[in-house]
CSV table of C-alpha atoms in Angstrom, one decimal:
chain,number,residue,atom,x,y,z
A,766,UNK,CA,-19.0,-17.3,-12.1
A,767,UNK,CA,-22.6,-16.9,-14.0
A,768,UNK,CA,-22.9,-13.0,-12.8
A,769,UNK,CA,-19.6,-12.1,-13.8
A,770,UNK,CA,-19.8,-13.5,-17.8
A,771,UNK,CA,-20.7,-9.9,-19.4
A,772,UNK,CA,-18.3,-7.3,-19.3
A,773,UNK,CA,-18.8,-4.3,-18.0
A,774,UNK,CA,-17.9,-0.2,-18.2
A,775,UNK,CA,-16.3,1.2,-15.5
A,776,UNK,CA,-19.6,3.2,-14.4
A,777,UNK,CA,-21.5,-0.5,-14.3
A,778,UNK,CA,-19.0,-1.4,-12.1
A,779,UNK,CA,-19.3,1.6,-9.8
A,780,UNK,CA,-22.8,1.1,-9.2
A,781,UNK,CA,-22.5,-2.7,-9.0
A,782,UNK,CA,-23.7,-3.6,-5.3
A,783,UNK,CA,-21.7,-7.1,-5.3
A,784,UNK,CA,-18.6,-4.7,-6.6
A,785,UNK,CA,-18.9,-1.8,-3.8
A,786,UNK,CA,-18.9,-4.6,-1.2
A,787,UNK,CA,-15.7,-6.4,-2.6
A,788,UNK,CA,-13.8,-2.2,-2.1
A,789,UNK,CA,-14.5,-1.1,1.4
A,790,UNK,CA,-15.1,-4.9,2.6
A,791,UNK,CA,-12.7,-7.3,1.0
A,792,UNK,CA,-12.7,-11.1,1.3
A,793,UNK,CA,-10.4,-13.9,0.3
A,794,UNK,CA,-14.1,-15.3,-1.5
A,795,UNK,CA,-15.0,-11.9,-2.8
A,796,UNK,CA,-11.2,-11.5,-4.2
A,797,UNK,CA,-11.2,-14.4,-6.1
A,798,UNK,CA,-14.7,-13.5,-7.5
A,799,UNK,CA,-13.4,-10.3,-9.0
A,800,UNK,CA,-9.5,-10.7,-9.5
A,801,UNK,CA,-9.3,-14.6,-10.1
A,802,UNK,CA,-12.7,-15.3,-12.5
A,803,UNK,CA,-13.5,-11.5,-13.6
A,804,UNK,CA,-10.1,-10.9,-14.6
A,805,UNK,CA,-9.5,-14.8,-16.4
A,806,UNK,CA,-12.7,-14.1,-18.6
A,807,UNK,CA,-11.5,-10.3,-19.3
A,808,UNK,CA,-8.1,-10.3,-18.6
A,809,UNK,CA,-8.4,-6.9,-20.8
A,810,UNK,CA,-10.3,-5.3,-18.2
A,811,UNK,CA,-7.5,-5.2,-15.4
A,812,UNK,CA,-7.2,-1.5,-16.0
A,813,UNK,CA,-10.9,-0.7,-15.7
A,814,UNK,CA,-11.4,-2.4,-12.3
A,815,UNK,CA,-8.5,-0.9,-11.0
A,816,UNK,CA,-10.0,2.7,-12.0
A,817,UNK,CA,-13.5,1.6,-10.8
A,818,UNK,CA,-12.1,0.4,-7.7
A,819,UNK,CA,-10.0,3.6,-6.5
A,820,UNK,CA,-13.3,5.7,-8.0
A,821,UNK,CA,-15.2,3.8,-5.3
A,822,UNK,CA,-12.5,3.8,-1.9
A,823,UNK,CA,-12.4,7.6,-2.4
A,824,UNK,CA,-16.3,8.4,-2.0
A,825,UNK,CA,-16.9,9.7,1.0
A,826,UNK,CA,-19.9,8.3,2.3
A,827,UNK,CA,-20.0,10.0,5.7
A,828,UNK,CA,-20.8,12.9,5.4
A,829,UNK,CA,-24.7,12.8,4.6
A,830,UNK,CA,-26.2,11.9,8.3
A,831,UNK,CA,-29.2,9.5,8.0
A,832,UNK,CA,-31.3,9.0,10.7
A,833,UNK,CA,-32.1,5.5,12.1
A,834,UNK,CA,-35.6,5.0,10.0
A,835,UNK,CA,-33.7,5.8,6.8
A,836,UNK,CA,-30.4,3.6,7.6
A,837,UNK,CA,-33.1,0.7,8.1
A,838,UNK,CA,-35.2,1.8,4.8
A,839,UNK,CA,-31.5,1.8,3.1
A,840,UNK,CA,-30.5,-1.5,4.8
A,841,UNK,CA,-33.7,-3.2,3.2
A,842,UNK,CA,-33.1,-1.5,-0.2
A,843,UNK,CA,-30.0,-2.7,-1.1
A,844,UNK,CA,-30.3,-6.0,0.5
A,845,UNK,CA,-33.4,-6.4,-2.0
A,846,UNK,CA,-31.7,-5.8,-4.8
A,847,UNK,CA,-28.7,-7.8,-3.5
A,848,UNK,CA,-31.1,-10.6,-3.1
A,849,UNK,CA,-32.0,-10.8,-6.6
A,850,UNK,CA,-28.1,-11.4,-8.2
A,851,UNK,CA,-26.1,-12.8,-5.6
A,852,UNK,CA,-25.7,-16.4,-4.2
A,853,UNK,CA,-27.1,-17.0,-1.0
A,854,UNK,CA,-23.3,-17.5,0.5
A,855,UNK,CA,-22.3,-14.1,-0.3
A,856,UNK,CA,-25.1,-12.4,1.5
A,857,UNK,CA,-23.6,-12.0,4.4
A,858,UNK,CA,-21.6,-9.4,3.5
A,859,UNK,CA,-24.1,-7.3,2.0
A,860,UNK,CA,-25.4,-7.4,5.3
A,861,UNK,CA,-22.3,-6.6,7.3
A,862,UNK,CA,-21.8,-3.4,4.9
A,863,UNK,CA,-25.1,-2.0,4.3
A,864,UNK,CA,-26.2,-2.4,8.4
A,865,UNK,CA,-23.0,-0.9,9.1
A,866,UNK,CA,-22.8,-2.6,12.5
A,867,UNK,CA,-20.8,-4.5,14.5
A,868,UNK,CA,-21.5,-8.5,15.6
A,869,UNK,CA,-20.2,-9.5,18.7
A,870,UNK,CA,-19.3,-12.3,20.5
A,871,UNK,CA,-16.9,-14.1,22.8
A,872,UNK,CA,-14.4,-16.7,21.2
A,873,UNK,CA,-11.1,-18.0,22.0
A,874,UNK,CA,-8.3,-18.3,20.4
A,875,UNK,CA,-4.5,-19.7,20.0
A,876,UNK,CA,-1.1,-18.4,19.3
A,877,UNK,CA,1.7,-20.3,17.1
A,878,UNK,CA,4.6,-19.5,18.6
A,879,UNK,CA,7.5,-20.0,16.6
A,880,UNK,CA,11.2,-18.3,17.0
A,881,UNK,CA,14.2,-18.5,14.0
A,882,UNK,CA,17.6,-17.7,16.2
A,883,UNK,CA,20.3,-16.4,13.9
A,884,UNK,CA,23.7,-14.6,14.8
A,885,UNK,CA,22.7,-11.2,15.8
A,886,UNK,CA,22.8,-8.4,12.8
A,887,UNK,CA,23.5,-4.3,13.5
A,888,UNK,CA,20.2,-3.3,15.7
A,889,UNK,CA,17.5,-0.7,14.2
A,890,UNK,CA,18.4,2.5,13.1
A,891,UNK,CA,17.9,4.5,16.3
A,892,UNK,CA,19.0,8.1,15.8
A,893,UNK,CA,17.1,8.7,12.8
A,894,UNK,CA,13.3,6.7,14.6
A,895,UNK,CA,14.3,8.5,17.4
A,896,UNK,CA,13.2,11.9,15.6
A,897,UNK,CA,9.9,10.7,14.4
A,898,UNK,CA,7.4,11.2,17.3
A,899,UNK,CA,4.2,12.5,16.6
A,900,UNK,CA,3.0,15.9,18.0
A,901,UNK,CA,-0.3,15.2,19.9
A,902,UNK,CA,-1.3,18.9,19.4
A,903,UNK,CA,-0.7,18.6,15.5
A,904,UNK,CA,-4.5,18.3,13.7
A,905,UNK,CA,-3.4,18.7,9.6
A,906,UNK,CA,-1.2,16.6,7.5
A,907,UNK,CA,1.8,18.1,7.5
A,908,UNK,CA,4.6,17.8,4.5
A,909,UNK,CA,8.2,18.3,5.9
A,910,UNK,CA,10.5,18.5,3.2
A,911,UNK,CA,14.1,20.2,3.8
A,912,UNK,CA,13.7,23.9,3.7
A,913,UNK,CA,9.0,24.1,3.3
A,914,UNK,CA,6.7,22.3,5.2
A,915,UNK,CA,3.2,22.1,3.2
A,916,UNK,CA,-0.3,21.5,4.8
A,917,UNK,CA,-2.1,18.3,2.9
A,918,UNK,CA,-5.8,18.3,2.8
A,919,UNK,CA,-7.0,14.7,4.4
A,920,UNK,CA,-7.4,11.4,2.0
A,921,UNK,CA,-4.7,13.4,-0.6
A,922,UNK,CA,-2.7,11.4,-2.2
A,923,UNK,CA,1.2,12.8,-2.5
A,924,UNK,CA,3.4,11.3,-5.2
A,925,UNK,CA,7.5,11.9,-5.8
A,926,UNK,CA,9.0,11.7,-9.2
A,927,UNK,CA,12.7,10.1,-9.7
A,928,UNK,CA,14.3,13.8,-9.4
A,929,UNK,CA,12.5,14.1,-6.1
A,930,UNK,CA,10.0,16.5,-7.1
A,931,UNK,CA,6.3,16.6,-5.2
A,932,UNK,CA,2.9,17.0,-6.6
A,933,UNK,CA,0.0,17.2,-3.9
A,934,UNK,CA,-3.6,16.6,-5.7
A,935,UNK,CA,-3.0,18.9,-8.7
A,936,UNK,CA,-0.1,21.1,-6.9
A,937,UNK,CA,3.4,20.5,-8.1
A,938,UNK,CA,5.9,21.3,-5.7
A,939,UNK,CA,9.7,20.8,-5.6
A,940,UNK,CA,11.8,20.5,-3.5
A,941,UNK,CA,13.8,23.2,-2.0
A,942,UNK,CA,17.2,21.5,-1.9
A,943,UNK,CA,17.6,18.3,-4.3
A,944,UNK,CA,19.3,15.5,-3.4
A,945,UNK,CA,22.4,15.0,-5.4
A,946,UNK,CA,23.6,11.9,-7.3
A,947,UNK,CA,25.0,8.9,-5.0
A,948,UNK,CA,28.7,9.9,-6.3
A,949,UNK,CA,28.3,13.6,-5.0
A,950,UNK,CA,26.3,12.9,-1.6
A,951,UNK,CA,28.1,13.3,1.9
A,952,UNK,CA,27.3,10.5,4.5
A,953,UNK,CA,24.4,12.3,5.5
A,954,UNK,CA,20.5,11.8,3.7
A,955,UNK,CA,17.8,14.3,3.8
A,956,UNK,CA,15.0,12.6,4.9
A,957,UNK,CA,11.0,13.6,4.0
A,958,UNK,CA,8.5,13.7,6.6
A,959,UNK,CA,5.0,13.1,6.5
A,960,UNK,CA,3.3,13.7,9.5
A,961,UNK,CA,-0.6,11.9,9.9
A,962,UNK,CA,-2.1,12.9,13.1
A,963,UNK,CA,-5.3,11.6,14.9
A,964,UNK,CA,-8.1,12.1,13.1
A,965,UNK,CA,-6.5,11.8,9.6
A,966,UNK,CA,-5.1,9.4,6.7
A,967,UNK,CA,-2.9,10.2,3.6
A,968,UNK,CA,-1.5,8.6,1.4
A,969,UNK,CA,1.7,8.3,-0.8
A,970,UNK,CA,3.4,7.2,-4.2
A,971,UNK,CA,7.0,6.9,-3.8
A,972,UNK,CA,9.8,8.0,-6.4
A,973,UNK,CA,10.3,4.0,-7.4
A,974,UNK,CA,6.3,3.5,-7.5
A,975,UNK,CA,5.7,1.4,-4.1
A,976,UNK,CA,2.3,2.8,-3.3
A,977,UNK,CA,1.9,3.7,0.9
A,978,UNK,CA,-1.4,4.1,2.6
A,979,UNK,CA,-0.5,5.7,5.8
A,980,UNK,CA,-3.1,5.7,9.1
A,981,UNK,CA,-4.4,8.5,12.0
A,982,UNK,CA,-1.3,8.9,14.3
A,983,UNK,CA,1.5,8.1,12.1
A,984,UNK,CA,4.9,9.4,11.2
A,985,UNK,CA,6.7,8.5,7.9
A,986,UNK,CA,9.8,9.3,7.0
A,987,UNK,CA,11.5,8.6,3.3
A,988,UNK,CA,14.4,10.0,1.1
A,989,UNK,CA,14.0,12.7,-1.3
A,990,UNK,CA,15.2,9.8,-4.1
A,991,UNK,CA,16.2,6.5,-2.9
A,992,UNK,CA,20.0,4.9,-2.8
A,993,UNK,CA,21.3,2.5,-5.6
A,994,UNK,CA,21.7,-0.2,-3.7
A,995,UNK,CA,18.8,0.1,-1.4
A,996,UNK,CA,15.2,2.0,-0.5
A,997,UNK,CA,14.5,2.2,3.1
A,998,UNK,CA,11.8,4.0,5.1
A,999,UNK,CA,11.2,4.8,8.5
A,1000,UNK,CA,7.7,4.8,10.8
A,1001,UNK,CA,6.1,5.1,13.5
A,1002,UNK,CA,2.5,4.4,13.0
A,1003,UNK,CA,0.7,2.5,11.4
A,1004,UNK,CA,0.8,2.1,6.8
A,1005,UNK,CA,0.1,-0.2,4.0
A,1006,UNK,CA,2.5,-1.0,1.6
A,1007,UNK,CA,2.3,-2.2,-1.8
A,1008,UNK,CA,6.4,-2.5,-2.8
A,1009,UNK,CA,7.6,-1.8,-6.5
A,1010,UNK,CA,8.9,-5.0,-7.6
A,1011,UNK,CA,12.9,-5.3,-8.2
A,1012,UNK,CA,14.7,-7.7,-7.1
A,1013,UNK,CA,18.4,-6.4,-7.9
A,1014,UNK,CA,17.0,-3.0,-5.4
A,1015,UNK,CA,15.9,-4.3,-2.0
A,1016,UNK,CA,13.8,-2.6,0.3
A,1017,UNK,CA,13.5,-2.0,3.9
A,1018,UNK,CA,11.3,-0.6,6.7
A,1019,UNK,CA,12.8,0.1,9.6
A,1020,UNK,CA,10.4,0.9,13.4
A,1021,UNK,CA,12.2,1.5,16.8
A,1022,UNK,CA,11.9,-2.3,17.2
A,1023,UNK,CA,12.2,-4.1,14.1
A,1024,UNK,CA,13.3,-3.7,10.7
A,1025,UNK,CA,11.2,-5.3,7.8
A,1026,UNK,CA,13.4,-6.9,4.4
A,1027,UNK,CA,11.1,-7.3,1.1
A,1028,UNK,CA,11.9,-7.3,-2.5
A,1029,UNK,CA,8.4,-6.9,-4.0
A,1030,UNK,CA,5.3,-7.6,-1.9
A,1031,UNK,CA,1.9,-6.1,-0.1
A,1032,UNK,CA,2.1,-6.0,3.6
A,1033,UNK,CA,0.6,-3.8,6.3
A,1034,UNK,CA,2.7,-2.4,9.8
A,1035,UNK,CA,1.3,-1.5,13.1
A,1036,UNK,CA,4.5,0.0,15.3
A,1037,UNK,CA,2.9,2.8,16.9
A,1038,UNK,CA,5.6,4.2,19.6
A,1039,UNK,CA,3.0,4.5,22.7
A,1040,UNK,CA,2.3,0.6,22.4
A,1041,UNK,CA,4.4,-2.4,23.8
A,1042,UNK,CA,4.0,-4.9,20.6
A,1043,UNK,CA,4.6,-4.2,17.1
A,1044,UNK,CA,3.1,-6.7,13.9
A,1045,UNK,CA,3.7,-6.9,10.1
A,1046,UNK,CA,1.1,-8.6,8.1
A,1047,UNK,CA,1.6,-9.9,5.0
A,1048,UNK,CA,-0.7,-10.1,2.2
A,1049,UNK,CA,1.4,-10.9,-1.0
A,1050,UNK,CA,5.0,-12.5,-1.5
A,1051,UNK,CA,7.3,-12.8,1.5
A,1052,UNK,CA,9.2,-11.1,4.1
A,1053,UNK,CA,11.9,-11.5,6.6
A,1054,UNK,CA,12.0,-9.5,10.3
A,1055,UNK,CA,14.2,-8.9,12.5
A,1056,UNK,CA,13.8,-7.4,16.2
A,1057,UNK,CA,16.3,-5.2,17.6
A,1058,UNK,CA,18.3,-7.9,19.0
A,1059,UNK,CA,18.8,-9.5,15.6
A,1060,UNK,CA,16.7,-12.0,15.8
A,1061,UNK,CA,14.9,-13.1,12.3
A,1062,UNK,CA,11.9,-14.5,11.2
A,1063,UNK,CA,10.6,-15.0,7.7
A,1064,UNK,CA,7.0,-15.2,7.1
A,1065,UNK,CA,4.1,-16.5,4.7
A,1066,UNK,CA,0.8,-14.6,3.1
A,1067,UNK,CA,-2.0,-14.3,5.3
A,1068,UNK,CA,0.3,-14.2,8.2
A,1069,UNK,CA,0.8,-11.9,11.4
A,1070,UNK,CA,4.4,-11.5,12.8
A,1071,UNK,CA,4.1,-10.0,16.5
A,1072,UNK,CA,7.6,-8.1,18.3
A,1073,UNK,CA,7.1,-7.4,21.6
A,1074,UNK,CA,10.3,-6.7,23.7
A,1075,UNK,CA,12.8,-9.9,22.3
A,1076,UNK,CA,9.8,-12.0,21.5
A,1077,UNK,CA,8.6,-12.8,18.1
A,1078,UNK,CA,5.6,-14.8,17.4
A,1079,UNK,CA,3.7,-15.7,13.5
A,1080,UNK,CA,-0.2,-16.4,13.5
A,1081,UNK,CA,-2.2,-17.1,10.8
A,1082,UNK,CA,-4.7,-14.3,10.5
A,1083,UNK,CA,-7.5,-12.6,8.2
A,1084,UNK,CA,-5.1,-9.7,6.9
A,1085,UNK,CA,-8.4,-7.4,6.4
A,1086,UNK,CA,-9.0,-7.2,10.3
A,1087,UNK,CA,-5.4,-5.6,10.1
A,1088,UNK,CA,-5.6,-3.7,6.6
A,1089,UNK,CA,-9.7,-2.8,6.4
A,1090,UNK,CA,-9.0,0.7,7.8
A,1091,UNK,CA,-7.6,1.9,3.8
A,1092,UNK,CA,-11.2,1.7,3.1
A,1093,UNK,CA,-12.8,3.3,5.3
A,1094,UNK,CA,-14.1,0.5,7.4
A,1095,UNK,CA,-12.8,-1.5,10.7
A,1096,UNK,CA,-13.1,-5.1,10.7
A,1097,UNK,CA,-11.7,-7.5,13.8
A,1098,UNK,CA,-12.3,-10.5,15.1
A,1099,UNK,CA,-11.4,-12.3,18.6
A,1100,UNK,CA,-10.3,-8.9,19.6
A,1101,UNK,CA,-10.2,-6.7,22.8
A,1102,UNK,CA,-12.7,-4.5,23.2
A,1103,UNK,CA,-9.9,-2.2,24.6
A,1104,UNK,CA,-7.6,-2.7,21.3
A,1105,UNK,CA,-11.2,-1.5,19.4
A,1106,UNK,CA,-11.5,1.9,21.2
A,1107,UNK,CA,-7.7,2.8,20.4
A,1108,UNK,CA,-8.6,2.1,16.9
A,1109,UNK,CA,-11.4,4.4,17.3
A,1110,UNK,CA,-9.8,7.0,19.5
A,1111,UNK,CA,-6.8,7.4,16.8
A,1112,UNK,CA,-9.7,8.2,13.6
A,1113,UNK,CA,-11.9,10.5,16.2
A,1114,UNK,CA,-9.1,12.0,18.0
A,1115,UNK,CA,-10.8,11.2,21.7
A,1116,UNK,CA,-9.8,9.4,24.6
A,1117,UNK,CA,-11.6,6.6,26.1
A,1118,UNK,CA,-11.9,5.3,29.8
A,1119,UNK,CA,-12.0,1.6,30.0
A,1120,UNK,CA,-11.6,0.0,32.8
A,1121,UNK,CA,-9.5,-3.0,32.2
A,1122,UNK,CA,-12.1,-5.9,33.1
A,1123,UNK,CA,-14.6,-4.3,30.3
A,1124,UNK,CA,-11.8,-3.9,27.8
A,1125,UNK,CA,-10.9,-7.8,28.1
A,1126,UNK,CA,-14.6,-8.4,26.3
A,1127,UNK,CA,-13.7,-10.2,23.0
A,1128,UNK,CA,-15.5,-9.4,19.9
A,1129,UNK,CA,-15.4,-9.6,16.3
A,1130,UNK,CA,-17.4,-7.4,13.2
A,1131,UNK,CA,-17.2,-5.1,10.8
A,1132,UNK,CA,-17.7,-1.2,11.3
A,1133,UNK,CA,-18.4,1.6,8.5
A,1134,UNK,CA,-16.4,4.7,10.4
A,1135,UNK,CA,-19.0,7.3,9.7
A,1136,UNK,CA,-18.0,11.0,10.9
A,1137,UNK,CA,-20.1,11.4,14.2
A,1138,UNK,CA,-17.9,9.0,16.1
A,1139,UNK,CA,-21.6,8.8,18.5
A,1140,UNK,CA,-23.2,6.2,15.8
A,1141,UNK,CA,-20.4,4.0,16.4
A,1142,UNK,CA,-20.6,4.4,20.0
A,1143,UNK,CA,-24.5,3.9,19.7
A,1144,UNK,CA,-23.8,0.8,17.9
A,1145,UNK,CA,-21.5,-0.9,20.5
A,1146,UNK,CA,-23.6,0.2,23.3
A,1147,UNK,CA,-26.5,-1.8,21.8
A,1148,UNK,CA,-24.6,-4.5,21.1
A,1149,UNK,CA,-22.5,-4.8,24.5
A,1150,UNK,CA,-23.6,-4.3,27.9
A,1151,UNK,CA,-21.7,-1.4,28.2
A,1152,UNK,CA,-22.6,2.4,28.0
A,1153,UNK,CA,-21.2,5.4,27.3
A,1154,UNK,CA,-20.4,8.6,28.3
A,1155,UNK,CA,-18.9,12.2,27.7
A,1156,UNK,CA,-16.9,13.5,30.5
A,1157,UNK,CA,-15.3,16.5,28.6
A,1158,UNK,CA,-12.3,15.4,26.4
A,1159,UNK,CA,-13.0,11.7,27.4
A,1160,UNK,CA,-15.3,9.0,27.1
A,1161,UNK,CA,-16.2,6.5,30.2
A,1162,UNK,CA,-17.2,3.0,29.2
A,1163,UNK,CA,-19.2,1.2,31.9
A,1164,UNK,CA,-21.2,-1.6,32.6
A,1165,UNK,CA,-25.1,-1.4,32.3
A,1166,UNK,CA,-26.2,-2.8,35.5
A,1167,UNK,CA,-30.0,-4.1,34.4
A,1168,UNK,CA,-32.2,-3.9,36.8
């Protein structure tokens, strides 16, 4: 830890190369670096990094279009200066992040399959998911509250009070109708709706302070204030969650195939309603799942829990391939191609053609999602042997046959 023994302001820390790379491109190495050692010499500064670090994952760095000959000039810039104050083991990532490209390859991999049978439990709340489906002609973040629906500029982040109030950026709105207290409510909840389509992210801090990162193509629905005895939320989509700790509240997340039981803990869901499987992946603490049949299945940090139909599987995963996307990167690895391009057709709001045997190519890397979706393209075309083209409202991926 000899670069991290003098303290330093939160401006240092913004322009600290080493630090930049630890926000948009996380590691289990680079987290120890900064939240393990930083933090045990200056356990003072927990504040200031936090600050530094949200100052940093809200730049928007896409929309200044450099050319080729000045991403290469920046490339070699900041990998000089890297050079000169990090180890030799961490320049790989400066790499990844400052190229901005993607490293492919084909590997193979294996699945732990592990089931935990229990008597079956009352199945996922149905009528209320069965509301939640995204409009594919929507293109704003929409707000639906119970008598006003409010547009949200992208990357805002919405928060709710105890009473139920909103405040949108530096807006404050309320509520038309408030929820009334537990003792005066009928059977029936209002539920909030925010509404992320293609194209778009948000994100949200709920009335008990559980913070939600929610992706392009995503549907979330929460109370207006949550019950006494528990705080549940609906989605289709994909989110990040960071829970508010209580253990005497419990919380739960509920998709059209599972429902997800935490008391205080970091975890990311993928249950988007057009594909087969859905996943939690956990980060920090522990959770238990259960499929629509009732079947359960606790799992670990570091940890991917898979539902697809009655089957449940646990992997043990890199949790940034799954959570990378809440700062504005994508990493994978041992991944379909195919799985890659719906990523990428969710943030661009396109539609890809990929015939099945090209989408089987497995490959792994990180990607900076710039605004021309074409530079990513261009990157995975010079990377695979695969090309690109625009056929109106889609793209066809093909093999290039060398000659």
């Amino acid at each position: 830890m000899e670069e991290q023994q003098h303290k330093k302001t939160a401006d240092q820390l913004i322009h600290d190369n080493s630090f930049i790379i630890w926000c948009l491109c996380p590691t289990k190495e680079s987290d120890k670096q900064w939240i393990e050692n930083y933090l045990s010499v200056y356990p003072e500064e927990a504040e200031t990094l936090k600050q530094a670090k949200e100052k940093v994952c809200r730049l928007k760095f896409n929309h200044t279009q450099l050319s080729l000959t000045e991403k290469i000039a920046l490339k070699n810039r900041i990998l000089s200066d890297y050079e000169k104050h990090r180890k030799i083991r961490y320049i790989r990532l400066g790499r990844q992040f400052a190229a901005a490209c993607l490293f492919v390859f084909c590997l193979s991999g294996t699945l732990y399959w592990h089931f935990l049978r229990e008597e079956p439990v009352q199945k996922v709340d149905i009528p209320i998911l069965a509301e939640i489906r995204p409009d594919p002609e929507q293109k704003e973040i929409e707000l639906h509250l119970s008598k006003e629906k409010i547009k949200v500029t992208d990357n805002s982040t919405i928060s709710i009070d105890k009473k139920g109030n909103i405040q949108v950026t530096e807006i404050e709105r309320k509520t038309v109708n408030q929820t009334p207290p537990p003792e005066q409510q009928g059977e029936k909840r209002h539920f909030n709706r925010l509404s992320v389509p293609n194209g778009r992210r948000s994100s949200l801090i709920l009335s008990d302070g559980t913070k939600v990162w929610v992706n392009s193509g995503t549907i979330l629905q929460f109370p207006e204030t949550f019950e006494k005895e528990k705080r549940t939320l609906y989605v289709n989509g994909e989110i990040y969650i960071e829970v508010a700790k209580d253990p005497h509240w419990p919380f739960y997340l509920k998709t059209d195939q599972m429902e997800v039981e935490v008391l205080g803990t970091s975890f990311g869901i993928t249950a988007y309603g057009d594909e087969p499987s859905q996943a939690v992946i956990l980060k920090e603490g522990s959770v238990s799942v259960r499929n629509g049949k009732g079947d359960r299945q606790t799992i670990r940090p570091n940890q991917c829990l898979t539902v697809e139909g009655e089957a449940m599987t646990v992997k043990e995963v890199d949790i940034y391939d799954y959570i990378s996307w809440i700062n504005g990167t994508l990493q994978f690895h041992e991944k379909n191609l195919q799985d890659v391009l719906r990523s990428l057709a969710r943030y661009y709001r396109v539609q890809f053609d990929c015939p099945t045997d090209i989408g089987q190519i497995k490959c792994s890397g990180n990607l900076v999602l710039f605004d021309d979706i074409n530079q990513i393209l261009q990157t995975l075309q010079q990377t695979l042997s695969v090309s690109f083209s625009h056929h109106e409202k889609t793209i066809k991926v093909e093999f290039i046959h060398k000659q």
